[in-house]
Amino acid sequence: MDPKHLFSTALLDDTLSSHFERQQHRTLPSVIVIGAGISGIAAARSLYDASFKVTVLESRDRLGGRIHTDYSFGCPVDMGASWLHGVCNENPLAPLIRGLGLTLYRTSGDNSVLYDHDLESCMLFNIDGHQVPQQMVIEVGDTFKRILEETEKVRDEHPEDISVSQAISIVLDRNPELRQQGLAHEVLQWYICRMEAWFAADADMISLKTWDQEHVLTGGHGLMVQGYDPVIKALAKDIDIRLNHRVTKISSGYNKVMVTVEDGRNFVADAAIITVPLGVLKANLIEFEPKLPDWKVSAISDLGVGNENKIALRFDKVFWPNVELLGIVSSTSYSCGYFLNLHKATGHPILVYMAAGRFAYDLEKLSNESAANFVMLQLKKMFPDASEPVQYLVSRWGTDPNTLGCYSYDLVGKPNDVYDKLRAPLGNLFFGGEAVSLENQGSVHGAYSAGVMAAENCQRYLLEKQGHMQNVPLASVRHEILETTIPLQISRM
């Protein structure tokens, strides 16, 4: 194909030609970063610190992407990502969090692979509002661990991948003593519900082959007490970020990239880093010219995108016990639920109801008022004296056109090389975002690291093209606040 055809003929005019000529006089190349979530901001930070010309295009009217700290309650409430998974110095976000003096409320220890909470501060209730005996919660939890251990044998026996749900059924058929009856069965379903929340997907969609293969950092899980917003703002300082710039087309040719936004304007640079959510790529909301190769399209298709939503409720007083988690057990994992008690972590009278998988999508069919009423019905069964909320917030990540889901997970039958293909560059197009993280898909630090990696690969590519590789060291994120040696502030050990 003639490279001239890679750009619309109408745009190959004097204006574009003069733009190219101006670009050639720059000592360092220019890069467009698409998406102002933490992956895009991290990539832009790295390039900016290396003195590249960076422009970030973001479809929303705010920074952060799937990180969204809401302040309408008069205090920070994260309606998207809210935990640091791995409260340790090895976490790539630790230096930034330390430097900003942010506090982490640790909700679990190192032994928590599937959950972001330990059971020591959890209270469960049945659908009628009666509390489940804590001893039963502990015993069924131990049984669930045994069931998951037995699924490893099932995995070894099945060369073809199956779902976690199928594997659990096989285990229970083989080991009837592990089956639970009555209330204990409902508690088991709650544990499955919590597992599904980790992946933001139902157990019948999750790959048995890889569900437990994630590299989990040490230190347990820590809730960001002040929210993730300060991290985003620190990384974004001084960077040219254009909000309300929804990208509709990415054209590559002439050793340049041209990015078209919704109102028809075009931005031209030497390279682009694409950090939009996997759900947006799956929906083909961005046109690529030339089209993405089949292997890249397949990689996008072969990963799953989960959904998890939050309903945050602020009250004028606390009427619930001083535990971290309030759970509702039921006969199916779909019908189970749980509330995060922000009062214990932050001191504010706020409960956050969390729902994942198909149930999260079904909640999005309700109005905000109906969703809040649904949650309050459950609370009033547990606590008859519960007061009405003063305010409420409802997330809708699954139907939000800027996300179309929360984070990626491994579908049943996922090819082994899907992540390699997803992150692989296409000429001067590079890919970031949580879905392309080497080992930590679905996590904030994974998204951050993926953005830094994409920026480093982009730098290397462009500097080699210009013959500057011997003279210019690659820059990683070296923001001034990263140099601190202050320890992480943890409010619960």
Short mmCIF file of N, CA and C in Angstrom, two decimals, residues 221-345:
data_model
loop_
_atom_site.label_atom_id
_atom_site.label_comp_id
_atom_site.label_asym_id
_atom_site.label_seq_id
_atom_site.Cartn_x
_atom_site.Cartn_y
_atom_site.Cartn_z
N HIS A 221 -2.84 -6.37 51.49
CA HIS A 221 -3.56 -5.36 50.72
C HIS A 221 -3.86 -4.15 51.60
N GLY A 222 -3.65 -2.97 51.05
CA GLY A 222 -3.85 -1.74 51.81
C GLY A 222 -4.83 -0.81 51.13
N LEU A 223 -5.82 -0.36 51.88
CA LEU A 223 -6.80 0.60 51.38
C LEU A 223 -6.17 1.99 51.41
N MET A 224 -6.33 2.75 50.34
CA MET A 224 -5.80 4.11 50.25
C MET A 224 -6.72 5.04 51.03
N VAL A 225 -6.32 5.41 52.24
CA VAL A 225 -7.20 6.17 53.13
C VAL A 225 -7.58 7.52 52.52
N GLN A 226 -6.63 8.19 51.89
CA GLN A 226 -6.92 9.49 51.25
C GLN A 226 -7.34 9.34 49.80
N GLY A 227 -7.54 8.09 49.35
CA GLY A 227 -7.90 7.85 47.96
C GLY A 227 -6.69 7.88 47.05
N TYR A 228 -6.90 7.46 45.81
CA TYR A 228 -5.81 7.42 44.83
C TYR A 228 -5.60 8.75 44.10
N ASP A 229 -6.53 9.68 44.27
CA ASP A 229 -6.45 10.95 43.54
C ASP A 229 -5.12 11.69 43.73
N PRO A 230 -4.54 11.75 44.95
CA PRO A 230 -3.26 12.46 45.09
C PRO A 230 -2.14 11.84 44.25
N VAL A 231 -2.18 10.53 44.05
CA VAL A 231 -1.17 9.86 43.22
C VAL A 231 -1.29 10.32 41.78
N ILE A 232 -2.53 10.33 41.27
CA ILE A 232 -2.77 10.76 39.89
C ILE A 232 -2.31 12.21 39.68
N LYS A 233 -2.69 13.09 40.61
CA LYS A 233 -2.34 14.50 40.46
C LYS A 233 -0.83 14.72 40.50
N ALA A 234 -0.14 13.97 41.35
CA ALA A 234 1.31 14.13 41.43
C ALA A 234 1.99 13.70 40.14
N LEU A 235 1.55 12.58 39.58
CA LEU A 235 2.14 12.09 38.33
C LEU A 235 1.82 13.02 37.16
N ALA A 236 0.67 13.66 37.20
CA ALA A 236 0.22 14.47 36.06
C ALA A 236 0.77 15.89 36.07
N LYS A 237 1.49 16.29 37.12
CA LYS A 237 1.95 17.67 37.26
C LYS A 237 2.74 18.13 36.04
N ASP A 238 2.35 19.27 35.50
CA ASP A 238 3.04 19.97 34.41
C ASP A 238 2.91 19.29 33.04
N ILE A 239 2.19 18.19 32.94
CA ILE A 239 2.06 17.48 31.66
C ILE A 239 0.90 18.08 30.85
N ASP A 240 1.06 18.14 29.54
CA ASP A 240 0.04 18.67 28.64
C ASP A 240 -1.06 17.61 28.47
N ILE A 241 -2.15 17.77 29.20
CA ILE A 241 -3.25 16.80 29.16
C ILE A 241 -4.49 17.50 28.63
N ARG A 242 -5.07 16.96 27.60
CA ARG A 242 -6.27 17.52 26.98
C ARG A 242 -7.49 16.68 27.37
N LEU A 243 -8.30 17.19 28.26
CA LEU A 243 -9.52 16.50 28.66
C LEU A 243 -10.60 16.69 27.60
N ASN A 244 -11.63 15.87 27.66
CA ASN A 244 -12.74 15.93 26.70
C ASN A 244 -12.25 15.79 25.27
N HIS A 245 -11.23 14.99 25.07
CA HIS A 245 -10.68 14.69 23.75
C HIS A 245 -10.83 13.19 23.50
N ARG A 246 -11.98 12.79 22.99
CA ARG A 246 -12.26 11.38 22.74
C ARG A 246 -11.65 10.96 21.40
N VAL A 247 -10.73 10.03 21.45
CA VAL A 247 -10.05 9.57 20.24
C VAL A 247 -10.96 8.63 19.47
N THR A 248 -11.10 8.87 18.18
CA THR A 248 -11.93 8.03 17.32
C THR A 248 -11.13 7.28 16.26
N LYS A 249 -9.91 7.76 15.96
CA LYS A 249 -9.14 7.11 14.90
C LYS A 249 -7.65 7.31 15.15
N ILE A 250 -6.89 6.27 14.87
CA ILE A 250 -5.43 6.33 14.96
C ILE A 250 -4.86 5.87 13.64
N SER A 251 -4.15 6.75 12.96
CA SER A 251 -3.57 6.45 11.66
C SER A 251 -2.05 6.50 11.78
N SER A 252 -1.39 5.49 11.23
CA SER A 252 0.07 5.46 11.29
C SER A 252 0.63 5.38 9.87
N GLY A 253 1.60 6.21 9.60
CA GLY A 253 2.22 6.26 8.28
C GLY A 253 3.19 7.43 8.22
N TYR A 254 4.05 7.48 7.20
CA TYR A 254 5.02 8.56 7.06
C TYR A 254 5.94 8.63 8.28
N ASN A 255 6.12 7.50 8.97
CA ASN A 255 6.88 7.49 10.22
C ASN A 255 6.26 8.41 11.27
N LYS A 256 5.00 8.68 11.09
CA LYS A 256 4.26 9.52 12.03
C LYS A 256 2.99 8.80 12.45
N VAL A 257 2.38 9.32 13.50
CA VAL A 257 1.07 8.86 13.92
C VAL A 257 0.15 10.07 13.94
N MET A 258 -1.03 9.90 13.37
CA MET A 258 -2.02 10.95 13.44
C MET A 258 -3.24 10.43 14.21
N VAL A 259 -3.63 11.17 15.23
CA VAL A 259 -4.73 10.77 16.10
C VAL A 259 -5.87 11.76 15.90
N THR A 260 -7.03 11.23 15.57
CA THR A 260 -8.22 12.06 15.33
C THR A 260 -9.15 11.96 16.53
N VAL A 261 -9.64 13.11 16.97
CA VAL A 261 -10.57 13.13 18.10
C VAL A 261 -11.98 13.38 17.58
N GLU A 262 -12.95 13.31 18.48
CA GLU A 262 -14.36 13.26 18.10
C GLU A 262 -14.81 14.49 17.32
N ASP A 263 -14.25 15.64 17.60
CA ASP A 263 -14.70 16.84 16.89
C ASP A 263 -13.98 17.05 15.56
N GLY A 264 -13.16 16.07 15.17
CA GLY A 264 -12.49 16.13 13.87
C GLY A 264 -11.08 16.67 13.89
N ARG A 265 -10.63 17.21 15.01
CA ARG A 265 -9.26 17.72 15.09
C ARG A 265 -8.26 16.57 15.04
N ASN A 266 -7.07 16.89 14.56
CA ASN A 266 -6.02 15.88 14.43
C ASN A 266 -4.77 16.30 15.20
N PHE A 267 -4.12 15.32 15.78
CA PHE A 267 -2.86 15.52 16.50
C PHE A 267 -1.83 14.58 15.87
N VAL A 268 -0.66 15.13 15.56
CA VAL A 268 0.37 14.36 14.88
C VAL A 268 1.61 14.29 15.75
N ALA A 269 2.22 13.10 15.82
CA ALA A 269 3.44 12.90 16.60
C ALA A 269 4.25 11.78 15.97
N ASP A 270 5.43 11.56 16.54
CA ASP A 270 6.31 10.50 16.03
C ASP A 270 5.86 9.12 16.47
N ALA A 271 5.13 9.05 17.57
CA ALA A 271 4.67 7.75 18.08
C ALA A 271 3.46 8.00 18.98
N ALA A 272 2.76 6.92 19.29
CA ALA A 272 1.61 7.00 20.20
C ALA A 272 1.65 5.81 21.16
N ILE A 273 1.20 6.06 22.38
CA ILE A 273 1.05 5.01 23.38
C ILE A 273 -0.44 4.91 23.71
N ILE A 274 -1.00 3.74 23.51
CA ILE A 274 -2.43 3.53 23.65
C ILE A 274 -2.69 2.84 24.99
N THR A 275 -3.37 3.53 25.90
CA THR A 275 -3.62 2.96 27.23
C THR A 275 -5.11 2.89 27.54
N VAL A 276 -5.96 2.93 26.52
CA VAL A 276 -7.39 2.87 26.77
C VAL A 276 -7.76 1.50 27.33
N PRO A 277 -8.86 1.40 28.09
CA PRO A 277 -9.25 0.11 28.66
C PRO A 277 -9.48 -0.96 27.60
N LEU A 278 -9.26 -2.21 27.99
CA LEU A 278 -9.46 -3.33 27.07
C LEU A 278 -10.90 -3.36 26.56
N GLY A 279 -11.87 -2.99 27.40
CA GLY A 279 -13.26 -2.98 26.97
C GLY A 279 -13.50 -2.05 25.79
N VAL A 280 -12.79 -0.93 25.76
CA VAL A 280 -12.92 0.02 24.65
C VAL A 280 -12.33 -0.57 23.37
N LEU A 281 -11.19 -1.25 23.49
CA LEU A 281 -10.60 -1.91 22.32
C LEU A 281 -11.51 -3.02 21.82
N LYS A 282 -12.09 -3.79 22.72
CA LYS A 282 -12.98 -4.88 22.33
C LYS A 282 -14.19 -4.36 21.55
N ALA A 283 -14.67 -3.19 21.94
CA ALA A 283 -15.87 -2.63 21.30
C ALA A 283 -15.56 -1.91 19.99
N ASN A 284 -14.30 -1.89 19.60
CA ASN A 284 -13.89 -1.24 18.34
C ASN A 284 -14.33 0.22 18.28
N LEU A 285 -14.22 0.91 19.40
CA LEU A 285 -14.61 2.32 19.44
C LEU A 285 -13.54 3.23 18.84
N ILE A 286 -12.36 2.69 18.60
CA ILE A 286 -11.29 3.44 17.93
C ILE A 286 -10.96 2.74 16.62
N GLU A 287 -11.00 3.50 15.55
CA GLU A 287 -10.64 2.95 14.23
C GLU A 287 -9.14 3.04 14.04
N PHE A 288 -8.55 1.97 13.56
CA PHE A 288 -7.11 1.95 13.27
C PHE A 288 -6.91 1.89 11.76
N GLU A 289 -5.99 2.71 11.27
CA GLU A 289 -5.65 2.72 9.85
C GLU A 289 -4.13 2.75 9.70
N PRO A 290 -3.52 1.68 9.19
CA PRO A 290 -4.18 0.45 8.72
C PRO A 290 -4.82 -0.33 9.86
N LYS A 291 -5.67 -1.27 9.50
CA LYS A 291 -6.36 -2.05 10.52
C LYS A 291 -5.36 -2.85 11.35
N LEU A 292 -5.74 -3.14 12.58
CA LEU A 292 -4.90 -3.97 13.43
C LEU A 292 -4.75 -5.36 12.81
N PRO A 293 -3.56 -5.95 12.88
CA PRO A 293 -3.40 -7.31 12.34
C PRO A 293 -4.25 -8.32 13.10
N ASP A 294 -4.52 -9.44 12.46
CA ASP A 294 -5.40 -10.45 13.05
C ASP A 294 -4.90 -10.93 14.41
N TRP A 295 -3.57 -11.07 14.56
CA TRP A 295 -3.04 -11.60 15.82
C TRP A 295 -3.29 -10.62 16.98
N LYS A 296 -3.28 -9.33 16.67
CA LYS A 296 -3.56 -8.33 17.71
C LYS A 296 -5.06 -8.33 18.06
N VAL A 297 -5.90 -8.43 17.04
CA VAL A 297 -7.35 -8.48 17.25
C VAL A 297 -7.71 -9.71 18.08
N SER A 298 -7.06 -10.85 17.79
CA SER A 298 -7.33 -12.07 18.55
C SER A 298 -6.91 -11.92 20.00
N ALA A 299 -5.79 -11.27 20.24
CA ALA A 299 -5.33 -11.08 21.62
C ALA A 299 -6.33 -10.24 22.40
N ILE A 300 -6.85 -9.21 21.76
CA ILE A 300 -7.87 -8.37 22.41
C ILE A 300 -9.12 -9.18 22.71
N SER A 301 -9.48 -10.06 21.79
CA SER A 301 -10.69 -10.87 21.95
C SER A 301 -10.53 -11.98 23.00
N ASP A 302 -9.31 -12.50 23.15
CA ASP A 302 -9.08 -13.69 23.98
C ASP A 302 -8.97 -13.40 25.47
N LEU A 303 -8.97 -12.14 25.86
CA LEU A 303 -8.98 -11.79 27.28
C LEU A 303 -10.37 -11.35 27.69
N GLY A 304 -10.72 -11.63 28.94
CA GLY A 304 -12.00 -11.19 29.45
C GLY A 304 -11.90 -9.83 30.13
N VAL A 305 -13.00 -9.13 30.21
CA VAL A 305 -13.08 -7.87 30.96
C VAL A 305 -14.18 -8.03 32.01
N GLY A 306 -13.81 -7.91 33.27
CA GLY A 306 -14.77 -8.06 34.35
C GLY A 306 -15.45 -6.75 34.70
N ASN A 307 -16.43 -6.84 35.59
CA ASN A 307 -17.16 -5.64 36.02
C ASN A 307 -17.40 -5.72 37.52
N GLU A 308 -17.12 -4.63 38.20
CA GLU A 308 -17.41 -4.52 39.62
C GLU A 308 -17.91 -3.11 39.89
N ASN A 309 -19.00 -3.00 40.62
CA ASN A 309 -19.57 -1.69 40.92
C ASN A 309 -19.68 -1.46 42.41
N LYS A 310 -19.74 -0.19 42.78
CA LYS A 310 -19.86 0.21 44.16
C LYS A 310 -21.07 1.12 44.35
N ILE A 311 -21.74 0.92 45.47
CA ILE A 311 -22.79 1.84 45.91
C ILE A 311 -22.34 2.36 47.26
N ALA A 312 -21.91 3.61 47.29
CA ALA A 312 -21.39 4.22 48.52
C ALA A 312 -22.52 4.98 49.21
N LEU A 313 -22.65 4.76 50.50
CA LEU A 313 -23.72 5.36 51.29
C LEU A 313 -23.13 6.13 52.46
N ARG A 314 -23.47 7.42 52.57
CA ARG A 314 -23.02 8.21 53.72
C ARG A 314 -24.20 8.42 54.66
N PHE A 315 -23.95 8.18 55.95
CA PHE A 315 -24.99 8.30 56.96
C PHE A 315 -24.63 9.42 57.94
N ASP A 316 -25.62 9.87 58.70
CA ASP A 316 -25.34 10.90 59.69
C ASP A 316 -24.81 10.30 60.98
N LYS A 317 -24.94 8.98 61.15
CA LYS A 317 -24.40 8.32 62.33
C LYS A 317 -24.11 6.86 62.00
N VAL A 318 -23.27 6.25 62.81
CA VAL A 318 -22.90 4.85 62.61
C VAL A 318 -23.86 3.96 63.39
N PHE A 319 -24.50 3.01 62.71
CA PHE A 319 -25.42 2.08 63.36
C PHE A 319 -24.97 0.63 63.20
N TRP A 320 -23.78 0.41 62.66
CA TRP A 320 -23.29 -0.93 62.37
C TRP A 320 -22.07 -1.24 63.26
N PRO A 321 -21.73 -2.51 63.41
CA PRO A 321 -20.60 -2.89 64.28
C PRO A 321 -19.26 -2.47 63.69
N ASN A 322 -18.26 -2.42 64.55
CA ASN A 322 -16.93 -1.93 64.17
C ASN A 322 -16.09 -3.04 63.55
N VAL A 323 -16.60 -3.57 62.43
CA VAL A 323 -15.86 -4.58 61.66
C VAL A 323 -15.59 -4.02 60.27
N GLU A 324 -14.64 -4.61 59.57
CA GLU A 324 -14.26 -4.07 58.25
C GLU A 324 -15.24 -4.47 57.16
N LEU A 325 -15.83 -5.66 57.29
CA LEU A 325 -16.64 -6.19 56.21
C LEU A 325 -17.94 -6.75 56.78
N LEU A 326 -19.06 -6.39 56.16
CA LEU A 326 -20.37 -6.95 56.49
C LEU A 326 -20.85 -7.73 55.27
N GLY A 327 -21.08 -9.03 55.44
CA GLY A 327 -21.44 -9.86 54.30
C GLY A 327 -22.84 -10.41 54.38
N ILE A 328 -23.44 -10.68 53.21
CA ILE A 328 -24.75 -11.30 53.11
C ILE A 328 -24.59 -12.62 52.39
N VAL A 329 -24.95 -13.72 53.04
CA VAL A 329 -24.83 -15.04 52.42
C VAL A 329 -26.16 -15.40 51.78
N SER A 330 -26.09 -16.32 50.80
CA SER A 330 -27.30 -16.72 50.10
C SER A 330 -27.06 -18.07 49.43
N SER A 331 -28.10 -18.58 48.76
CA SER A 331 -28.01 -19.91 48.16
C SER A 331 -27.18 -19.95 46.89
N THR A 332 -26.94 -18.79 46.28
CA THR A 332 -26.07 -18.71 45.11
C THR A 332 -25.09 -17.56 45.30
N SER A 333 -23.93 -17.68 44.67
CA SER A 333 -22.95 -16.60 44.79
C SER A 333 -23.47 -15.31 44.19
N TYR A 334 -24.33 -15.42 43.18
CA TYR A 334 -24.92 -14.24 42.53
C TYR A 334 -25.69 -13.39 43.55
N SER A 335 -26.36 -14.05 44.49
CA SER A 335 -27.22 -13.35 45.44
C SER A 335 -26.50 -12.89 46.70
N CYS A 336 -25.23 -13.26 46.83
CA CYS A 336 -24.46 -12.83 48.00
C CYS A 336 -24.00 -11.39 47.81
N GLY A 337 -23.56 -10.77 48.88
CA GLY A 337 -23.08 -9.40 48.79
C GLY A 337 -22.24 -9.04 49.99
N TYR A 338 -21.68 -7.84 49.97
CA TYR A 338 -20.86 -7.41 51.11
C TYR A 338 -20.69 -5.90 51.09
N PHE A 339 -20.49 -5.36 52.29
CA PHE A 339 -20.29 -3.93 52.50
C PHE A 339 -18.89 -3.73 53.07
N LEU A 340 -18.16 -2.78 52.52
CA LEU A 340 -16.90 -2.31 53.10
C LEU A 340 -17.23 -1.19 54.08
N ASN A 341 -16.74 -1.31 55.30
CA ASN A 341 -16.98 -0.31 56.34
C ASN A 341 -15.85 0.73 56.32
N LEU A 342 -16.08 1.84 55.64
CA LEU A 342 -15.05 2.87 55.58
C LEU A 342 -14.87 3.58 56.92
N HIS A 343 -15.87 3.50 57.79
CA HIS A 343 -15.72 4.16 59.09
C HIS A 343 -14.55 3.59 59.87
N LYS A 344 -14.36 2.30 59.81
CA LYS A 344 -13.26 1.67 60.54
C LYS A 344 -11.91 2.09 59.96
N ALA A 345 -11.86 2.30 58.67
CA ALA A 345 -10.60 2.64 58.01
C ALA A 345 -10.32 4.14 58.00
#
